[in-house]
PDB file of C-alpha atoms and ligand atoms in Angstrom:
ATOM      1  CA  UNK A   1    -132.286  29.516-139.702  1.00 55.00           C
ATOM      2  CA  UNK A   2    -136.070  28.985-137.954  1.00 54.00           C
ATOM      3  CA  UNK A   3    -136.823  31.820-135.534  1.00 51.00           C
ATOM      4  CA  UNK A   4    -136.106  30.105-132.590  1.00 58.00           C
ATOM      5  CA  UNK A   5    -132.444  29.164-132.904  1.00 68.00           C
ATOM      6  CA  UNK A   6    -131.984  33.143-134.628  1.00 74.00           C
ATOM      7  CA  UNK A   7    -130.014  34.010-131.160  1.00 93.00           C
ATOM      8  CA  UNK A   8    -127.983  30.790-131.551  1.00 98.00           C
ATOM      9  CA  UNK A   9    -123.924  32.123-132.124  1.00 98.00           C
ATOM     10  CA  UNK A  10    -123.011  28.837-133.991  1.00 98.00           C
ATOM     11  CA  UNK A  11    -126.450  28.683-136.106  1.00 98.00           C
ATOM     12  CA  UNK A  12    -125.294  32.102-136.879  1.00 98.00           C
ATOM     13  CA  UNK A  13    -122.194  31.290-138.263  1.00 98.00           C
ATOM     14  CA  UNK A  14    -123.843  28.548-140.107  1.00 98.00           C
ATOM     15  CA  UNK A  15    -126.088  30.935-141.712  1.00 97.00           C
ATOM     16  CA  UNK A  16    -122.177  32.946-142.542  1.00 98.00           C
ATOM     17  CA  UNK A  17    -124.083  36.036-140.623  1.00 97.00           C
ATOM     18  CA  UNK A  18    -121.111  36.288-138.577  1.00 97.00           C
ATOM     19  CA  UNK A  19    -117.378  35.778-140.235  1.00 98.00           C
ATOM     20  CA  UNK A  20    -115.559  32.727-138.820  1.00 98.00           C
ATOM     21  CA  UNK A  21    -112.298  30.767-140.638  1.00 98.00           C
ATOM     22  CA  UNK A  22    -114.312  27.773-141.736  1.00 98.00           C
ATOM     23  CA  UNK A  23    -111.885  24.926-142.672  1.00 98.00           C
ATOM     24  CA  UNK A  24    -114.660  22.655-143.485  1.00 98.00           C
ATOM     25  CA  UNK A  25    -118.319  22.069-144.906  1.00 98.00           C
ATOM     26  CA  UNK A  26    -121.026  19.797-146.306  1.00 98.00           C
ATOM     27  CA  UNK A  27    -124.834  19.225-145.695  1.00 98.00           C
ATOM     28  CA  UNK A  28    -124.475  18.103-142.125  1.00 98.00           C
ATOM     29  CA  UNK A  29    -121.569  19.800-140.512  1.00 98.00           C
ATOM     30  CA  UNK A  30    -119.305  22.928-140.673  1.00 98.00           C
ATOM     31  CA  UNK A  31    -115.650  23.106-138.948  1.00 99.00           C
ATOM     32  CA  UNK A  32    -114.045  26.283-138.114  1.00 98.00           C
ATOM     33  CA  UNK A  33    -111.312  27.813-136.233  1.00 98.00           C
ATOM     34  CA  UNK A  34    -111.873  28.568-132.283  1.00 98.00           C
ATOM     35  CA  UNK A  35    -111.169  32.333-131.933  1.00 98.00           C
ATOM     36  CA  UNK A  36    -109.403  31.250-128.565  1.00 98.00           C
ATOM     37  CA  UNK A  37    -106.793  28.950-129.480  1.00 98.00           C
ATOM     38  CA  UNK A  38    -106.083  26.826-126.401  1.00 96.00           C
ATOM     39  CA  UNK A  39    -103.411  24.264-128.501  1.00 97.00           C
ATOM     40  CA  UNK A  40    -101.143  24.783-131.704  1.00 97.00           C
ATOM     41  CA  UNK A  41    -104.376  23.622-133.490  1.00 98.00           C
ATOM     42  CA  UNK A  42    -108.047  24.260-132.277  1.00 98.00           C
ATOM     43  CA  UNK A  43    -111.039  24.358-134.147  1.00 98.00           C
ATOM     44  CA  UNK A  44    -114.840  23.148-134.160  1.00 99.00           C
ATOM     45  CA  UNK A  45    -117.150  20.763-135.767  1.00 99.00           C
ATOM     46  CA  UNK A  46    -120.643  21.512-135.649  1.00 98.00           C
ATOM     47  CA  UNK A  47    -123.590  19.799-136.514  1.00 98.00           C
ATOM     48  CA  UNK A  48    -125.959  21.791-139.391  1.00 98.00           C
ATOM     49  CA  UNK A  49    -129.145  20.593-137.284  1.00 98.00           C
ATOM     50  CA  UNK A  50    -129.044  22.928-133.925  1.00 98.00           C
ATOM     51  CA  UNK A  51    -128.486  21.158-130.557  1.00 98.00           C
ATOM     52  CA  UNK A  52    -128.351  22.104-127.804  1.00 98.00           C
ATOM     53  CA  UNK A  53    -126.340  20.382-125.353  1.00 98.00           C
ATOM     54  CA  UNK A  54    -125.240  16.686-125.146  1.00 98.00           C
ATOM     55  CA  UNK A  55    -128.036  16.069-123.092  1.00 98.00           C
ATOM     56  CA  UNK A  56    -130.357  17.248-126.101  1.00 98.00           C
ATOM     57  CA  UNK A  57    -129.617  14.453-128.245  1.00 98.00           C
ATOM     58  CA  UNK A  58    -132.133  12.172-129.308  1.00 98.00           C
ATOM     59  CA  UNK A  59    -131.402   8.697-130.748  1.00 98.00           C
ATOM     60  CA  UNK A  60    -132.198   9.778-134.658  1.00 98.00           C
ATOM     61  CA  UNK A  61    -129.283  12.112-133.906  1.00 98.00           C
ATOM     62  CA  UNK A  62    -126.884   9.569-133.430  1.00 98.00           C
ATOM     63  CA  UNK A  63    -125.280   9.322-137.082  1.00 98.00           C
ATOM     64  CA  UNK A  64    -125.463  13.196-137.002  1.00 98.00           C
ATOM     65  CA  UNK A  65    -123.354  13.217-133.515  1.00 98.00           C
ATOM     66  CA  UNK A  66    -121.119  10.244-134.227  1.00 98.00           C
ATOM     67  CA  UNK A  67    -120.014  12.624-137.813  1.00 98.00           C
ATOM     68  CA  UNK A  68    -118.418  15.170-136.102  1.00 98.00           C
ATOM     69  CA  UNK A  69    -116.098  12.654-134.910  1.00 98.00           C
ATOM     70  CA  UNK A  70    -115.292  11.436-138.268  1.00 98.00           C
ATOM     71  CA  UNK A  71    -114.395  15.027-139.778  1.00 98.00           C
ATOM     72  CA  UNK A  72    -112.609  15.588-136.603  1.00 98.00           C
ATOM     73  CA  UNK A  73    -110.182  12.304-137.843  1.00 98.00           C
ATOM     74  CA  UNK A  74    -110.436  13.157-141.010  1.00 98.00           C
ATOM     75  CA  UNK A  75    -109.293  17.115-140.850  1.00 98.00           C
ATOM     76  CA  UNK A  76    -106.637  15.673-137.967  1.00 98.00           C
ATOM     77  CA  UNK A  77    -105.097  13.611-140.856  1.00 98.00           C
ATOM     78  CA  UNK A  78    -105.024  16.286-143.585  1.00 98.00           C
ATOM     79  CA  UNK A  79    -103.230  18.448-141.109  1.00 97.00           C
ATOM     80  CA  UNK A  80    -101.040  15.964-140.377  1.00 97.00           C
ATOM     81  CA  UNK A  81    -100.898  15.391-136.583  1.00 97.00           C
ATOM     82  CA  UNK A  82    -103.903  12.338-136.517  1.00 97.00           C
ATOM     83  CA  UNK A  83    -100.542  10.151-135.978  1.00 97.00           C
ATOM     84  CA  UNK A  84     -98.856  12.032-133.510  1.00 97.00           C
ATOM     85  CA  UNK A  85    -102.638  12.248-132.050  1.00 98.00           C
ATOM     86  CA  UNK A  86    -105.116  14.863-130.753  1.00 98.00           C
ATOM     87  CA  UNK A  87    -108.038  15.365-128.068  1.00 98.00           C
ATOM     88  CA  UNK A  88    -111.856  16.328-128.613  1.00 98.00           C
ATOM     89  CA  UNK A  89    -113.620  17.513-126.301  1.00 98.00           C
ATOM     90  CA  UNK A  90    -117.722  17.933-125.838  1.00 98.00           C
ATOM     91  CA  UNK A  91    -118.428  20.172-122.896  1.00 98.00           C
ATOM     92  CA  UNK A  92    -122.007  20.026-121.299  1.00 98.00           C
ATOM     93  CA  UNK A  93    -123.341  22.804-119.756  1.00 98.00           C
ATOM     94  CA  UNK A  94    -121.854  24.646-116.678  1.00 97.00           C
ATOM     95  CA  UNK A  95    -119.464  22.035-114.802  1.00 95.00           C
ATOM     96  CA  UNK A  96    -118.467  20.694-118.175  1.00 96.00           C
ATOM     97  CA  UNK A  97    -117.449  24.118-118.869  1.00 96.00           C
ATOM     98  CA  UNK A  98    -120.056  25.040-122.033  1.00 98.00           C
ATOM     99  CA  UNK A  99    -120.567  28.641-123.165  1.00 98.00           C
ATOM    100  CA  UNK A 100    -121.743  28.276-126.285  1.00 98.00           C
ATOM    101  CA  UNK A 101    -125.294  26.143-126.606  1.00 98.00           C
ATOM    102  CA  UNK A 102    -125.133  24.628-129.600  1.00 98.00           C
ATOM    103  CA  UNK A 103    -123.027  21.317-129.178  1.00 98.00           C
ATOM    104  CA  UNK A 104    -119.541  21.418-130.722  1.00 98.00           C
ATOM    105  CA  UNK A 105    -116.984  18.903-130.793  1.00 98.00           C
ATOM    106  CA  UNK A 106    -113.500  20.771-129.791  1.00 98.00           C
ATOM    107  CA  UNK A 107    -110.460  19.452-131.962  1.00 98.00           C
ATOM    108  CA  UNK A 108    -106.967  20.230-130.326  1.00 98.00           C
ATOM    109  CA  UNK A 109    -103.758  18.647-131.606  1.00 97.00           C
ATOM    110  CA  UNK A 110     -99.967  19.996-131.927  1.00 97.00           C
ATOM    111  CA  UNK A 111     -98.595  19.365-128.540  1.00 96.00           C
ATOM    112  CA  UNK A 112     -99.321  17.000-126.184  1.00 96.00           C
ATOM    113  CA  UNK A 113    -102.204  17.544-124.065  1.00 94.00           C
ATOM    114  CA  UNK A 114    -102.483  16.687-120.153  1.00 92.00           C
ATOM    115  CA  UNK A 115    -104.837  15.035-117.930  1.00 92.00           C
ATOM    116  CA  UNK A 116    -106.988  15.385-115.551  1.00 89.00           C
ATOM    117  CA  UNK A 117    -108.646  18.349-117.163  1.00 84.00           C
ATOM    118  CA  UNK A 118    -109.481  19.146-113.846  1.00 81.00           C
ATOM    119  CA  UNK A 119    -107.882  21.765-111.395  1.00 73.00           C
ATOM    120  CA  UNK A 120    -107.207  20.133-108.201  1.00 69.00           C
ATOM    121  CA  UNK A 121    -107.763  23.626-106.306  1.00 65.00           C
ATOM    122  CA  UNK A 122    -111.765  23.167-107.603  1.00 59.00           C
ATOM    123  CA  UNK A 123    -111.532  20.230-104.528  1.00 59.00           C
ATOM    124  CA  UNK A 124    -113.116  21.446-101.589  1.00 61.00           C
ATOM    125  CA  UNK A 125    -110.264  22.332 -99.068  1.00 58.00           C
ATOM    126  CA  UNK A 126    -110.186  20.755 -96.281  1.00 58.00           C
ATOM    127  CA  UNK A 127    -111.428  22.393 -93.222  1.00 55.00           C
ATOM    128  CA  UNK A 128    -108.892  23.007 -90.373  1.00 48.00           C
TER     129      UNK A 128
HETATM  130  P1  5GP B 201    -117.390  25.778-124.932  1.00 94.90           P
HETATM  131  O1  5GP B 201    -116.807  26.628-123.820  1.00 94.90           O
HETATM  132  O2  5GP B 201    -118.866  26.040-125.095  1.00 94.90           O
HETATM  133  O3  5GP B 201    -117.055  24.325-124.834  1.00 94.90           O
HETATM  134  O4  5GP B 201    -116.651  26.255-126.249  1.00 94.90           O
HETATM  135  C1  5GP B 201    -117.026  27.379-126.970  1.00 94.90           C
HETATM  136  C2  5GP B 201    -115.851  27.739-127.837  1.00 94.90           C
HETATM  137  O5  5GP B 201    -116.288  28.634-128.836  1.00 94.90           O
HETATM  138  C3  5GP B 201    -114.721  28.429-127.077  1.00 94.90           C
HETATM  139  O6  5GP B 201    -113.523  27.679-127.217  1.00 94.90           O
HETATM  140  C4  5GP B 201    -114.635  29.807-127.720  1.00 94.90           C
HETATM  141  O7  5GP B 201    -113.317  30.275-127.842  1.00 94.90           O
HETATM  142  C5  5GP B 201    -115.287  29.575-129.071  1.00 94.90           C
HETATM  143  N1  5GP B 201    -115.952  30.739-129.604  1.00 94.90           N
HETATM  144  C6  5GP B 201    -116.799  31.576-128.937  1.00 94.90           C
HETATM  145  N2  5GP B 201    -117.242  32.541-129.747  1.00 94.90           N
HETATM  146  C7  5GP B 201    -116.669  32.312-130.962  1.00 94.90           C
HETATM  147  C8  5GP B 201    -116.762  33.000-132.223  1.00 94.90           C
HETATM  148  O8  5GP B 201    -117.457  34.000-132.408  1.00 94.90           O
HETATM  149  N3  5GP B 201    -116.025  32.480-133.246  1.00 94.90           N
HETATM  150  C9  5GP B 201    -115.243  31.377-133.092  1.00 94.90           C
HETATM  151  N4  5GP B 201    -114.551  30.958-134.149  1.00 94.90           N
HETATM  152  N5  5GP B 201    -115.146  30.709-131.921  1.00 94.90           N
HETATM  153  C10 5GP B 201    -115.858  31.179-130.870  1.00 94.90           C
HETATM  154 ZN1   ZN B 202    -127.477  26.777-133.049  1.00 94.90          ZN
END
Protein backbone atom coordinates (compact mmCIF):
# COMPACT_ATOMS: atom_id res chain seq x y z
CA UNK A 1 0.00 0.00 0.00
CA UNK A 2 2.00 3.55 -1.02
CA UNK A 3 1.99 5.97 1.91
CA UNK A 4 -0.58 8.03 0.79
CA UNK A 5 -3.60 5.75 0.55
CA UNK A 6 -2.10 4.04 4.27
CA UNK A 7 -5.35 5.84 5.97
CA UNK A 8 -7.55 4.41 3.18
CA UNK A 9 -10.21 1.68 5.20
CA UNK A 10 -10.73 -0.37 1.93
CA UNK A 11 -6.85 -0.23 0.82
CA UNK A 12 -6.56 -1.53 4.26
CA UNK A 13 -8.52 -4.39 3.90
CA UNK A 14 -6.85 -5.00 0.66
CA UNK A 15 -3.60 -5.11 2.32
CA UNK A 16 -5.85 -7.97 4.93
CA UNK A 17 -4.60 -5.33 7.82
CA UNK A 18 -8.04 -5.27 8.92
CA UNK A 19 -10.30 -8.72 8.93
CA UNK A 20 -13.25 -8.53 6.52
CA UNK A 21 -15.39 -11.84 5.01
CA UNK A 22 -13.88 -11.63 1.55
CA UNK A 23 -16.02 -13.74 -0.86
CA UNK A 24 -13.88 -12.87 -3.72
CA UNK A 25 -10.29 -12.03 -5.20
CA UNK A 26 -7.89 -11.69 -8.13
CA UNK A 27 -5.27 -9.07 -9.35
CA UNK A 28 -7.74 -6.29 -9.88
CA UNK A 29 -10.56 -6.56 -7.45
CA UNK A 30 -11.56 -7.96 -3.99
CA UNK A 31 -15.40 -8.54 -2.86
CA UNK A 32 -16.39 -8.75 0.65
CA UNK A 33 -19.25 -8.70 2.93
CA UNK A 34 -20.73 -5.10 4.08
CA UNK A 35 -20.59 -5.22 7.93
CA UNK A 36 -24.09 -3.38 7.68
CA UNK A 37 -26.26 -5.58 5.83
CA UNK A 38 -28.99 -3.40 4.32
CA UNK A 39 -30.64 -6.61 2.07
CA UNK A 40 -30.63 -10.54 2.59
CA UNK A 41 -27.34 -10.23 0.59
CA UNK A 42 -24.86 -7.19 0.65
CA UNK A 43 -21.41 -7.10 -0.09
CA UNK A 44 -18.62 -5.00 -2.02
CA UNK A 45 -16.45 -5.05 -5.00
CA UNK A 46 -13.51 -3.03 -4.94
CA UNK A 47 -11.06 -2.11 -7.30
CA UNK A 48 -7.13 -3.21 -6.22
CA UNK A 49 -5.96 0.32 -7.72
CA UNK A 50 -7.29 3.05 -4.98
CA UNK A 51 -9.97 5.56 -6.13
CA UNK A 52 -11.33 7.77 -4.82
CA UNK A 53 -14.68 8.71 -5.76
CA UNK A 54 -16.57 8.29 -9.11
CA UNK A 55 -15.55 11.55 -9.98
CA UNK A 56 -11.78 10.32 -9.70
CA UNK A 57 -11.89 8.14 -12.56
CA UNK A 58 -9.83 8.65 -15.41
CA UNK A 59 -10.47 7.07 -18.83
CA UNK A 60 -7.48 4.24 -18.47
CA UNK A 61 -9.68 3.25 -15.53
CA UNK A 62 -12.49 2.33 -17.46
CA UNK A 63 -11.89 -1.60 -17.88
CA UNK A 64 -10.86 -1.45 -14.15
CA UNK A 65 -14.43 0.29 -13.24
CA UNK A 66 -16.57 -1.53 -15.79
CA UNK A 67 -14.97 -5.14 -13.74
CA UNK A 68 -16.58 -4.60 -10.73
CA UNK A 69 -19.69 -4.88 -12.56
CA UNK A 70 -18.84 -8.12 -14.03
CA UNK A 71 -17.90 -9.89 -10.58
CA UNK A 72 -20.91 -8.24 -9.25
CA UNK A 73 -22.99 -10.60 -12.13
CA UNK A 74 -20.89 -13.10 -11.78
CA UNK A 75 -20.96 -13.62 -7.69
CA UNK A 76 -25.00 -12.68 -8.18
CA UNK A 77 -25.19 -15.93 -10.28
CA UNK A 78 -23.15 -18.25 -8.03
CA UNK A 79 -25.41 -17.19 -5.25
CA UNK A 80 -28.17 -17.78 -7.13
CA UNK A 81 -30.45 -14.70 -7.15
CA UNK A 82 -28.78 -12.96 -10.69
CA UNK A 83 -32.31 -14.36 -12.08
CA UNK A 84 -34.55 -13.25 -9.59
CA UNK A 85 -32.22 -9.94 -9.93
CA UNK A 86 -30.29 -7.50 -7.70
CA UNK A 87 -29.24 -3.65 -7.42
CA UNK A 88 -25.63 -2.00 -7.30
CA UNK A 89 -25.16 0.90 -6.19
CA UNK A 90 -21.99 3.55 -6.52
CA UNK A 91 -22.46 6.38 -4.08
CA UNK A 92 -20.45 9.69 -4.71
CA UNK A 93 -19.54 11.70 -2.07
CA UNK A 94 -21.95 13.44 0.43
CA UNK A 95 -25.52 13.69 -1.38
CA UNK A 96 -24.83 10.33 -2.95
CA UNK A 97 -24.47 9.18 0.49
CA UNK A 98 -20.44 7.98 0.44
CA UNK A 99 -18.57 7.30 3.69
CA UNK A 100 -16.03 5.35 2.68
CA UNK A 101 -13.49 7.06 -0.13
CA UNK A 102 -12.37 4.48 -1.98
CA UNK A 103 -15.09 3.69 -4.72
CA UNK A 104 -17.06 0.47 -4.15
CA UNK A 105 -19.70 -0.99 -6.10
CA UNK A 106 -22.61 -2.09 -3.47
CA UNK A 107 -24.22 -5.58 -4.45
CA UNK A 108 -27.74 -6.15 -2.79
CA UNK A 109 -30.03 -8.98 -3.87
CA UNK A 110 -32.61 -11.35 -1.86
CA UNK A 111 -35.69 -9.29 -1.75
CA UNK A 112 -36.92 -6.91 -3.87
CA UNK A 113 -35.60 -3.55 -3.62
CA UNK A 114 -37.67 -0.14 -3.97
CA UNK A 115 -37.35 3.03 -5.74
CA UNK A 116 -36.80 6.20 -5.50
CA UNK A 117 -33.89 5.76 -3.16
CA UNK A 118 -34.80 8.98 -2.10
CA UNK A 119 -36.79 10.12 1.09
CA UNK A 120 -39.43 12.42 0.07
CA UNK A 121 -39.17 14.29 3.61
CA UNK A 122 -35.34 15.42 2.20
CA UNK A 123 -37.88 17.87 -0.19
CA UNK A 124 -37.88 21.19 1.08
CA UNK A 125 -41.33 21.71 2.84
CA UNK A 126 -43.26 23.99 1.70
CA UNK A 127 -43.51 27.22 3.46
CA UNK A 128 -46.94 28.19 4.94
P1 LIG B 1 -20.87 4.08 1.29
O1 LIG B 1 -21.74 4.69 2.38
O2 LIG B 1 -19.53 4.76 1.23
O3 LIG B 1 -21.54 3.99 -0.04
O4 LIG B 1 -20.65 2.58 1.72
C1 LIG B 1 -19.69 2.18 2.64
C2 LIG B 1 -20.09 0.80 3.10
O5 LIG B 1 -18.99 0.21 3.75
C3 LIG B 1 -21.25 0.81 4.10
O6 LIG B 1 -22.33 0.03 3.58
C4 LIG B 1 -20.65 0.22 5.36
O7 LIG B 1 -21.54 -0.61 6.06
C5 LIG B 1 -19.45 -0.54 4.83
N1 LIG B 1 -18.35 -0.63 5.76
C6 LIG B 1 -17.82 0.39 6.49
N2 LIG B 1 -16.80 -0.04 7.23
C7 LIG B 1 -16.67 -1.37 6.96
C8 LIG B 1 -15.75 -2.37 7.44
O8 LIG B 1 -14.85 -2.14 8.25
N3 LIG B 1 -15.92 -3.63 6.94
C9 LIG B 1 -16.90 -3.93 6.04
N4 LIG B 1 -17.00 -5.19 5.63
N5 LIG B 1 -17.77 -3.00 5.57
C10 LIG B 1 -17.64 -1.73 6.03
ZN1 LIG C 1 -8.11 2.90 -0.82
Amino acid sequence: MSEEHCDCLFCKIIAKEIPAEIIFEDEQALAFKDINPQAPTHFLVIPKQHIATINDIEAEDCQTVGYLQLVAARLADQMSFSQSGFRTVMNCNQHGGQTVYHIHLHVLGGKAMGWPPYQETLKTPVSE
